[in-house]
């Protein structure tokens, strides 16, 4: 079974993907690990689309049960038909931005206070993330995500990212079970 969990940055998609991996035995793949080169500090250099797509497809196909976390809107049309289930996570913008600010502090620590480039990069990232609900924003946005959902060739469920992790996980596990039952009946 192949599942995608996506939403705005800070909505909790990676945490949810890791939890499903732990509970249900799926292999979790995070698109950030394919999108960005490993740098210190992180998230400085992108990997070209063909190369990251090839690497992700290889890992995706290698495992029977895979859960991917992250937005794949710009990764190519082929991804629109490769999933059995897509989970779209939405969360209150204020809560999401608070999570992102906290994550920036955890990630960069004292560098946020002492390093000018780290400060600039963090500020730019948070400004970018703040635009998610802006219908006129051309980057990753709620509008673009909702439009992409219409193109998907599988069931899509929407989850409130502000709910307890266990409640979100239970909803996904119930969907996995329902899909498994349906697939077994079709065989």
Tab-separated table of C-alpha atoms in Angstrom, residues 1-2 26-27 29 58-66:
chain	number	residue	atom	x	y	z
A	1	UNK	CA	0.000	0.000	0.000
A	2	UNK	CA	1.249	3.469	-0.885
A	26	UNK	CA	5.251	1.024	6.789
A	27	UNK	CA	8.496	2.459	5.433
A	29	UNK	CA	10.025	8.462	3.295
A	58	UNK	CA	13.510	3.756	-6.494
A	59	UNK	CA	12.877	3.808	-2.740
A	60	UNK	CA	9.100	4.014	-3.256
A	61	UNK	CA	9.043	0.912	-5.459
A	62	UNK	CA	11.499	-1.046	-3.290
A	63	UNK	CA	9.025	-1.300	-0.404
A	64	UNK	CA	5.592	-2.924	-0.377
A	65	UNK	CA	4.066	-0.534	2.189
A	66	UNK	CA	5.288	3.051	1.968
